[in-house]
């Protein structure tokens, strides 16, 4: 027997992660919402009347961080999983090939050992694939939530502009009484809508936080499974006693 034929090239899987597809910084989604507040002092006053904070600034703090790196990490887990799968395939193929030419108790012990090793590698692959999925779910959830929050901020900006116009109309028509009342009534309704929209934005972020916490829990469980598989590596699972000893 001259050697073994590898089924795959595991090392080829260990490549740097590329820029993740279908993902961009969550802050881009917020910036795409446009200016939250009209440059007029009326709109700025409307926003200050409803919120104790700057909505756009608060939203940016929610999504601050290098979430693209989080998405790239998903690819790293996936690549490591493929590496383990390829290595397991090579060990399994070599073990079966060796079994055709080697017999005896030592051969049986070696066969059992390498079968166990490739099984451990496949267990680790399963855990790594699970971690890849959890990281992808989390990163996509962050992006989609930021996009939704950006849309909400855009609506808040529209409401602020409406408030500014209605107050301006009310001020200009104050001499009629009826015109002023109508203008201010519209403004009050829009202010209430702004508060409702902010409630929707915070609810979206709270839901996202629950998903992220769930993903962290899953990753911790998968890490425990992987540690258990790694602990099976150092020694053969069944000992071999030479008949002459």
PDB file of C-alpha atoms in Angstrom:
ATOM      1  CA  UNK A   1       0.000   0.000   0.000  1.00  0.00           C
ATOM      2  CA  UNK A   2       1.598   3.265  -1.087  1.00  0.00           C
ATOM      3  CA  UNK A   3      -0.637   5.804   0.620  1.00  0.00           C
ATOM      4  CA  UNK A   4      -4.111   7.213   1.130  1.00  0.00           C
ATOM      5  CA  UNK A   5      -6.247   9.202  -1.227  1.00  0.00           C
ATOM      6  CA  UNK A   6      -7.813  12.305   0.315  1.00  0.00           C
ATOM      7  CA  UNK A   7     -11.462  12.857  -0.453  1.00  0.00           C
ATOM      8  CA  UNK A   8     -11.203  16.610   0.145  1.00  0.00           C
ATOM      9  CA  UNK A   9      -8.804  19.469   0.930  1.00  0.00           C
ATOM     10  CA  UNK A  10      -9.831  20.740   4.389  1.00  0.00           C
ATOM     11  CA  UNK A  11      -7.248  23.561   4.443  1.00  0.00           C
ATOM     12  CA  UNK A  12      -8.913  25.166   1.423  1.00  0.00           C
ATOM     13  CA  UNK A  13     -11.863  25.979   3.681  1.00  0.00           C
ATOM     14  CA  UNK A  14      -9.768  28.176   5.972  1.00  0.00           C
ATOM     15  CA  UNK A  15     -10.084  31.423   4.047  1.00  0.00           C
ATOM     16  CA  UNK A  16     -10.670  34.934   5.426  1.00  0.00           C
ATOM     17  CA  UNK A  17     -14.353  35.892   5.521  1.00  0.00           C
ATOM     18  CA  UNK A  18     -15.570  38.063   2.688  1.00  0.00           C
ATOM     19  CA  UNK A  19     -17.847  41.060   3.038  1.00  0.00           C
ATOM     20  CA  UNK A  20     -21.250  39.609   3.928  1.00  0.00           C
ATOM     21  CA  UNK A  21     -23.840  39.697   1.173  1.00  0.00           C
ATOM     22  CA  UNK A  22     -27.282  41.199   1.766  1.00  0.00           C
ATOM     23  CA  UNK A  23     -26.017  43.089   4.798  1.00  0.00           C
ATOM     24  CA  UNK A  24     -25.023  46.659   5.465  1.00  0.00           C
ATOM     25  CA  UNK A  25     -24.505  48.763   8.547  1.00  0.00           C
ATOM     26  CA  UNK A  26     -27.776  49.253  10.481  1.00  0.00           C
ATOM     27  CA  UNK A  27     -26.880  52.935  10.779  1.00  0.00           C
ATOM     28  CA  UNK A  28     -27.223  53.228   7.011  1.00  0.00           C
ATOM     29  CA  UNK A  29     -30.873  52.205   7.320  1.00  0.00           C
ATOM     30  CA  UNK A  30     -31.392  54.957   9.884  1.00  0.00           C
ATOM     31  CA  UNK A  31     -29.600  57.578   7.815  1.00  0.00           C
ATOM     32  CA  UNK A  32     -31.673  56.619   4.777  1.00  0.00           C
ATOM     33  CA  UNK A  33     -34.729  57.715   6.743  1.00  0.00           C
ATOM     34  CA  UNK A  34     -33.644  61.261   6.024  1.00  0.00           C
ATOM     35  CA  UNK A  35     -33.739  64.265   8.290  1.00  0.00           C
ATOM     36  CA  UNK A  36     -35.888  63.595  11.297  1.00  0.00           C
ATOM     37  CA  UNK A  37     -36.619  67.223  12.008  1.00  0.00           C
ATOM     38  CA  UNK A  38     -37.400  69.964   9.556  1.00  0.00           C
ATOM     39  CA  UNK A  39     -35.028  72.923   9.776  1.00  0.00           C
ATOM     40  CA  UNK A  40     -37.916  75.100  10.900  1.00  0.00           C
ATOM     41  CA  UNK A  41     -38.058  75.958  14.574  1.00  0.00           C
ATOM     42  CA  UNK A  42     -41.706  74.824  14.643  1.00  0.00           C
ATOM     43  CA  UNK A  43     -40.812  71.209  13.824  1.00  0.00           C
ATOM     44  CA  UNK A  44     -37.910  71.183  16.266  1.00  0.00           C
ATOM     45  CA  UNK A  45     -40.234  72.478  18.976  1.00  0.00           C
ATOM     46  CA  UNK A  46     -42.730  69.705  18.172  1.00  0.00           C
ATOM     47  CA  UNK A  47     -40.091  67.015  18.601  1.00  0.00           C
ATOM     48  CA  UNK A  48     -38.881  68.523  21.896  1.00  0.00           C
ATOM     49  CA  UNK A  49     -42.467  68.664  23.114  1.00  0.00           C
ATOM     50  CA  UNK A  50     -42.989  64.910  22.644  1.00  0.00           C
ATOM     51  CA  UNK A  51     -39.565  63.408  23.370  1.00  0.00           C
ATOM     52  CA  UNK A  52     -37.143  63.829  26.238  1.00  0.00           C
ATOM     53  CA  UNK A  53     -34.352  62.672  23.933  1.00  0.00           C
ATOM     54  CA  UNK A  54     -33.252  63.071  20.338  1.00  0.00           C
ATOM     55  CA  UNK A  55     -34.975  60.113  18.590  1.00  0.00           C
ATOM     56  CA  UNK A  56     -32.370  59.792  15.862  1.00  0.00           C
ATOM     57  CA  UNK A  57     -29.461  59.989  18.290  1.00  0.00           C
ATOM     58  CA  UNK A  58     -31.088  57.382  20.550  1.00  0.00           C
ATOM     59  CA  UNK A  59     -31.728  55.047  17.619  1.00  0.00           C
ATOM     60  CA  UNK A  60     -28.105  55.353  16.529  1.00  0.00           C
ATOM     61  CA  UNK A  61     -27.002  54.319  20.025  1.00  0.00           C
ATOM     62  CA  UNK A  62     -29.311  51.283  19.813  1.00  0.00           C
ATOM     63  CA  UNK A  63     -27.568  50.055  16.686  1.00  0.00           C
ATOM     64  CA  UNK A  64     -24.036  51.272  17.329  1.00  0.00           C
ATOM     65  CA  UNK A  65     -21.289  48.690  16.829  1.00  0.00           C
ATOM     66  CA  UNK A  66     -19.590  46.732  14.091  1.00  0.00           C
ATOM     67  CA  UNK A  67     -22.490  44.411  13.266  1.00  0.00           C
ATOM     68  CA  UNK A  68     -20.949  43.624   9.892  1.00  0.00           C
ATOM     69  CA  UNK A  69     -18.143  41.871  11.785  1.00  0.00           C
ATOM     70  CA  UNK A  70     -20.842  39.844  13.504  1.00  0.00           C
ATOM     71  CA  UNK A  71     -22.127  38.764  10.101  1.00  0.00           C
ATOM     72  CA  UNK A  72     -18.592  37.937   8.926  1.00  0.00           C
ATOM     73  CA  UNK A  73     -18.171  35.748  11.984  1.00  0.00           C
ATOM     74  CA  UNK A  74     -21.059  33.610  10.721  1.00  0.00           C
ATOM     75  CA  UNK A  75     -18.990  32.803   7.637  1.00  0.00           C
ATOM     76  CA  UNK A  76     -16.019  31.874   9.833  1.00  0.00           C
ATOM     77  CA  UNK A  77     -18.139  29.366  11.763  1.00  0.00           C
ATOM     78  CA  UNK A  78     -19.404  27.975   8.475  1.00  0.00           C
ATOM     79  CA  UNK A  79     -15.888  27.616   7.061  1.00  0.00           C
ATOM     80  CA  UNK A  80     -14.697  25.832  10.195  1.00  0.00           C
ATOM     81  CA  UNK A  81     -17.662  23.502   9.934  1.00  0.00           C
ATOM     82  CA  UNK A  82     -16.758  22.657   6.344  1.00  0.00           C
ATOM     83  CA  UNK A  83     -13.147  22.101   7.420  1.00  0.00           C
ATOM     84  CA  UNK A  84     -14.296  19.567  10.022  1.00  0.00           C
ATOM     85  CA  UNK A  85     -16.565  17.851   7.481  1.00  0.00           C
ATOM     86  CA  UNK A  86     -13.738  17.519   4.960  1.00  0.00           C
ATOM     87  CA  UNK A  87     -11.309  16.243   7.585  1.00  0.00           C
ATOM     88  CA  UNK A  88     -13.864  13.697   8.784  1.00  0.00           C
ATOM     89  CA  UNK A  89     -14.414  12.531   5.183  1.00  0.00           C
ATOM     90  CA  UNK A  90     -10.661  12.029   4.719  1.00  0.00           C
ATOM     91  CA  UNK A  91     -10.318  10.094   7.977  1.00  0.00           C
ATOM     92  CA  UNK A  92     -13.317   7.928   7.160  1.00  0.00           C
ATOM     93  CA  UNK A  93     -12.031   7.158   3.640  1.00  0.00           C
ATOM     94  CA  UNK A  94      -8.530   6.363   4.900  1.00  0.00           C
ATOM     95  CA  UNK A  95      -9.906   4.193   7.699  1.00  0.00           C
ATOM     96  CA  UNK A  96     -12.015   2.135   5.303  1.00  0.00           C
ATOM     97  CA  UNK A  97      -9.076   1.800   2.904  1.00  0.00           C
ATOM     98  CA  UNK A  98      -6.761   0.669   5.711  1.00  0.00           C
ATOM     99  CA  UNK A  99      -9.333  -1.829   6.918  1.00  0.00           C
ATOM    100  CA  UNK A 100      -9.108  -3.714   3.620  1.00  0.00           C
ATOM    101  CA  UNK A 101      -5.412  -4.574   4.192  1.00  0.00           C
ATOM    102  CA  UNK A 102      -4.975  -4.736   7.967  1.00  0.00           C
ATOM    103  CA  UNK A 103      -6.532  -7.375  10.234  1.00  0.00           C
ATOM    104  CA  UNK A 104      -6.258  -8.291  13.884  1.00  0.00           C
ATOM    105  CA  UNK A 105      -6.954  -6.798  17.276  1.00  0.00           C
ATOM    106  CA  UNK A 106      -4.719  -3.791  16.701  1.00  0.00           C
ATOM    107  CA  UNK A 107      -6.469  -3.145  13.413  1.00  0.00           C
ATOM    108  CA  UNK A 108      -9.849  -3.359  15.114  1.00  0.00           C
ATOM    109  CA  UNK A 109      -8.775  -0.934  17.846  1.00  0.00           C
ATOM    110  CA  UNK A 110      -7.396   1.508  15.263  1.00  0.00           C
ATOM    111  CA  UNK A 111     -10.534   1.268  13.160  1.00  0.00           C
ATOM    112  CA  UNK A 112     -12.738   2.007  16.198  1.00  0.00           C
ATOM    113  CA  UNK A 113     -10.537   4.939  17.189  1.00  0.00           C
ATOM    114  CA  UNK A 114     -10.591   6.616  13.787  1.00  0.00           C
ATOM    115  CA  UNK A 115     -14.309   5.987  13.390  1.00  0.00           C
ATOM    116  CA  UNK A 116     -14.849   7.712  16.727  1.00  0.00           C
ATOM    117  CA  UNK A 117     -12.598  10.597  15.662  1.00  0.00           C
ATOM    118  CA  UNK A 118     -14.484  11.250  12.433  1.00  0.00           C
ATOM    119  CA  UNK A 119     -17.714  11.019  14.420  1.00  0.00           C
ATOM    120  CA  UNK A 120     -16.432  13.680  16.808  1.00  0.00           C
ATOM    121  CA  UNK A 121     -15.491  15.881  13.884  1.00  0.00           C
ATOM    122  CA  UNK A 122     -18.986  15.583  12.440  1.00  0.00           C
ATOM    123  CA  UNK A 123     -20.447  16.465  15.838  1.00  0.00           C
ATOM    124  CA  UNK A 124     -18.271  19.587  15.908  1.00  0.00           C
ATOM    125  CA  UNK A 125     -19.323  20.397  12.344  1.00  0.00           C
ATOM    126  CA  UNK A 126     -22.967  20.217  13.435  1.00  0.00           C
ATOM    127  CA  UNK A 127     -22.287  22.621  16.321  1.00  0.00           C
ATOM    128  CA  UNK A 128     -20.383  25.047  14.092  1.00  0.00           C
ATOM    129  CA  UNK A 129     -23.167  25.023  11.518  1.00  0.00           C
ATOM    130  CA  UNK A 130     -25.631  25.799  14.285  1.00  0.00           C
ATOM    131  CA  UNK A 131     -23.507  28.719  15.446  1.00  0.00           C
ATOM    132  CA  UNK A 132     -23.323  30.000  11.865  1.00  0.00           C
ATOM    133  CA  UNK A 133     -27.127  29.948  11.647  1.00  0.00           C
ATOM    134  CA  UNK A 134     -27.569  31.762  14.967  1.00  0.00           C
ATOM    135  CA  UNK A 135     -25.101  34.490  13.988  1.00  0.00           C
ATOM    136  CA  UNK A 136     -26.841  34.926  10.627  1.00  0.00           C
ATOM    137  CA  UNK A 137     -30.268  35.121  12.249  1.00  0.00           C
ATOM    138  CA  UNK A 138     -28.983  37.718  14.709  1.00  0.00           C
ATOM    139  CA  UNK A 139     -27.218  39.885  12.098  1.00  0.00           C
ATOM    140  CA  UNK A 140     -30.172  39.802   9.696  1.00  0.00           C
ATOM    141  CA  UNK A 141     -32.520  40.576  12.577  1.00  0.00           C
ATOM    142  CA  UNK A 142     -30.435  43.607  13.501  1.00  0.00           C
ATOM    143  CA  UNK A 143     -30.465  44.886   9.930  1.00  0.00           C
ATOM    144  CA  UNK A 144     -34.196  44.360   9.358  1.00  0.00           C
ATOM    145  CA  UNK A 145     -35.062  45.940  12.712  1.00  0.00           C
ATOM    146  CA  UNK A 146     -32.890  48.967  11.968  1.00  0.00           C
ATOM    147  CA  UNK A 147     -34.626  49.291   8.619  1.00  0.00           C
ATOM    148  CA  UNK A 148     -38.037  49.173  10.310  1.00  0.00           C
ATOM    149  CA  UNK A 149     -36.970  51.687  12.964  1.00  0.00           C
ATOM    150  CA  UNK A 150     -35.655  53.945  10.197  1.00  0.00           C
ATOM    151  CA  UNK A 151     -39.078  53.887   8.543  1.00  0.00           C
ATOM    152  CA  UNK A 152     -40.697  54.765  11.874  1.00  0.00           C
ATOM    153  CA  UNK A 153     -38.299  57.679  12.316  1.00  0.00           C
ATOM    154  CA  UNK A 154     -39.207  58.863   8.839  1.00  0.00           C
ATOM    155  CA  UNK A 155     -42.889  58.851   9.816  1.00  0.00           C
ATOM    156  CA  UNK A 156     -42.057  60.764  12.997  1.00  0.00           C
ATOM    157  CA  UNK A 157     -40.306  63.348  10.853  1.00  0.00           C
ATOM    158  CA  UNK A 158     -43.363  63.607   8.616  1.00  0.00           C
ATOM    159  CA  UNK A 159     -45.556  64.114  11.671  1.00  0.00           C
ATOM    160  CA  UNK A 160     -43.215  66.816  12.994  1.00  0.00           C
ATOM    161  CA  UNK A 161     -43.415  68.615   9.659  1.00  0.00           C
ATOM    162  CA  UNK A 162     -47.218  68.373   9.733  1.00  0.00           C
ATOM    163  CA  UNK A 163     -47.248  69.792  13.247  1.00  0.00           C
ATOM    164  CA  UNK A 164     -45.059  72.687  12.122  1.00  0.00           C
ATOM    165  CA  UNK A 165     -47.380  73.466   9.211  1.00  0.00           C
ATOM    166  CA  UNK A 166     -50.547  73.182  11.312  1.00  0.00           C
ATOM    167  CA  UNK A 167     -49.144  75.447  14.015  1.00  0.00           C
ATOM    168  CA  UNK A 168     -48.056  77.956  11.424  1.00  0.00           C
ATOM    169  CA  UNK A 169     -51.525  77.859   9.859  1.00  0.00           C
ATOM    170  CA  UNK A 170     -53.077  78.211  13.288  1.00  0.00           C
ATOM    171  CA  UNK A 171     -50.942  81.239  14.059  1.00  0.00           C
ATOM    172  CA  UNK A 172     -51.732  82.873  10.720  1.00  0.00           C
ATOM    173  CA  UNK A 173     -55.450  82.184  11.077  1.00  0.00           C
ATOM    174  CA  UNK A 174     -55.684  83.069  14.760  1.00  0.00           C
ATOM    175  CA  UNK A 175     -57.881  86.042  13.951  1.00  0.00           C
ATOM    176  CA  UNK A 176     -60.640  83.687  12.730  1.00  0.00           C
ATOM    177  CA  UNK A 177     -60.829  81.555  15.842  1.00  0.00           C
ATOM    178  CA  UNK A 178     -62.093  78.533  13.894  1.00  0.00           C
ATOM    179  CA  UNK A 179     -58.953  78.371  11.732  1.00  0.00           C
ATOM    180  CA  UNK A 180     -56.699  78.503  14.753  1.00  0.00           C
ATOM    181  CA  UNK A 181     -58.639  75.736  16.507  1.00  0.00           C
ATOM    182  CA  UNK A 182     -58.509  73.502  13.451  1.00  0.00           C
ATOM    183  CA  UNK A 183     -54.778  74.054  12.985  1.00  0.00           C
ATOM    184  CA  UNK A 184     -53.921  73.340  16.588  1.00  0.00           C
ATOM    185  CA  UNK A 185     -56.210  70.284  16.677  1.00  0.00           C
ATOM    186  CA  UNK A 186     -54.350  68.759  13.743  1.00  0.00           C
ATOM    187  CA  UNK A 187     -51.082  69.511  15.490  1.00  0.00           C
ATOM    188  CA  UNK A 188     -52.236  67.798  18.709  1.00  0.00           C
ATOM    189  CA  UNK A 189     -53.285  64.681  16.797  1.00  0.00           C
ATOM    190  CA  UNK A 190     -49.905  64.509  15.067  1.00  0.00           C
ATOM    191  CA  UNK A 191     -48.099  64.900  18.384  1.00  0.00           C
ATOM    192  CA  UNK A 192     -50.016  61.908  19.736  1.00  0.00           C
ATOM    193  CA  UNK A 193     -49.131  59.945  16.624  1.00  0.00           C
ATOM    194  CA  UNK A 194     -45.453  60.776  17.128  1.00  0.00           C
ATOM    195  CA  UNK A 195     -45.609  59.318  20.637  1.00  0.00           C
ATOM    196  CA  UNK A 196     -47.310  56.165  19.293  1.00  0.00           C
ATOM    197  CA  UNK A 197     -44.654  55.753  16.615  1.00  0.00           C
ATOM    198  CA  UNK A 198     -41.870  56.034  19.167  1.00  0.00           C
ATOM    199  CA  UNK A 199     -43.605  53.315  21.163  1.00  0.00           C
ATOM    200  CA  UNK A 200     -43.539  51.129  18.042  1.00  0.00           C
ATOM    201  CA  UNK A 201     -39.821  51.778  17.581  1.00  0.00           C
ATOM    202  CA  UNK A 202     -38.976  50.808  21.171  1.00  0.00           C
ATOM    203  CA  UNK A 203     -41.146  47.684  20.851  1.00  0.00           C
ATOM    204  CA  UNK A 204     -39.203  46.661  17.742  1.00  0.00           C
ATOM    205  CA  UNK A 205     -35.904  47.059  19.581  1.00  0.00           C
ATOM    206  CA  UNK A 206     -37.175  45.145  22.627  1.00  0.00           C
ATOM    207  CA  UNK A 207     -38.267  42.259  20.379  1.00  0.00           C
ATOM    208  CA  UNK A 208     -34.850  42.291  18.721  1.00  0.00           C
ATOM    209  CA  UNK A 209     -33.147  42.157  22.126  1.00  0.00           C
ATOM    210  CA  UNK A 210     -35.140  39.033  23.000  1.00  0.00           C
ATOM    211  CA  UNK A 211     -34.038  37.416  19.724  1.00  0.00           C
ATOM    212  CA  UNK A 212     -30.397  38.324  20.367  1.00  0.00           C
ATOM    213  CA  UNK A 213     -30.601  36.911  23.894  1.00  0.00           C
ATOM    214  CA  UNK A 214     -32.100  33.715  22.470  1.00  0.00           C
ATOM    215  CA  UNK A 215     -29.299  33.472  19.916  1.00  0.00           C
ATOM    216  CA  UNK A 216     -26.692  33.910  22.658  1.00  0.00           C
ATOM    217  CA  UNK A 217     -28.323  31.087  24.605  1.00  0.00           C
ATOM    218  CA  UNK A 218     -28.259  28.801  21.576  1.00  0.00           C
ATOM    219  CA  UNK A 219     -24.614  29.634  20.870  1.00  0.00           C
ATOM    220  CA  UNK A 220     -23.727  28.818  24.493  1.00  0.00           C
ATOM    221  CA  UNK A 221     -25.488  25.442  24.211  1.00  0.00           C
ATOM    222  CA  UNK A 222     -23.762  24.666  20.931  1.00  0.00           C
ATOM    223  CA  UNK A 223     -20.426  25.641  22.434  1.00  0.00           C
ATOM    224  CA  UNK A 224     -21.042  23.160  25.244  1.00  0.00           C
ATOM    225  CA  UNK A 225     -21.817  20.435  22.720  1.00  0.00           C
ATOM    226  CA  UNK A 226     -18.629  21.232  20.833  1.00  0.00           C
ATOM    227  CA  UNK A 227     -16.550  21.121  24.023  1.00  0.00           C
ATOM    228  CA  UNK A 228     -17.982  17.693  24.767  1.00  0.00           C
ATOM    229  CA  UNK A 229     -16.970  16.445  21.319  1.00  0.00           C
ATOM    230  CA  UNK A 230     -13.472  17.895  21.711  1.00  0.00           C
ATOM    231  CA  UNK A 231     -13.015  16.048  25.000  1.00  0.00           C
ATOM    232  CA  UNK A 232     -13.345  12.763  23.104  1.00  0.00           C
ATOM    233  CA  UNK A 233     -10.264  13.396  20.971  1.00  0.00           C
ATOM    234  CA  UNK A 234      -7.080  12.726  22.981  1.00  0.00           C
ATOM    235  CA  UNK A 235      -7.072   8.943  23.422  1.00  0.00           C
ATOM    236  CA  UNK A 236      -8.615   5.952  21.687  1.00  0.00           C
ATOM    237  CA  UNK A 237     -11.988   5.063  23.169  1.00  0.00           C
ATOM    238  CA  UNK A 238     -11.077   1.374  23.519  1.00  0.00           C
ATOM    239  CA  UNK A 239      -7.732   0.116  24.763  1.00  0.00           C
ATOM    240  CA  UNK A 240      -5.616  -2.505  22.999  1.00  0.00           C
ATOM    241  CA  UNK A 241      -3.830  -5.277  24.919  1.00  0.00           C
ATOM    242  CA  UNK A 242      -1.114  -7.071  22.972  1.00  0.00           C
ATOM    243  CA  UNK A 243      -1.384 -10.855  23.371  1.00  0.00           C
ATOM    244  CA  UNK A 244       2.347 -11.133  24.079  1.00  0.00           C
ATOM    245  CA  UNK A 245       2.203  -8.745  27.034  1.00  0.00           C
TER     246      UNK A 245
END
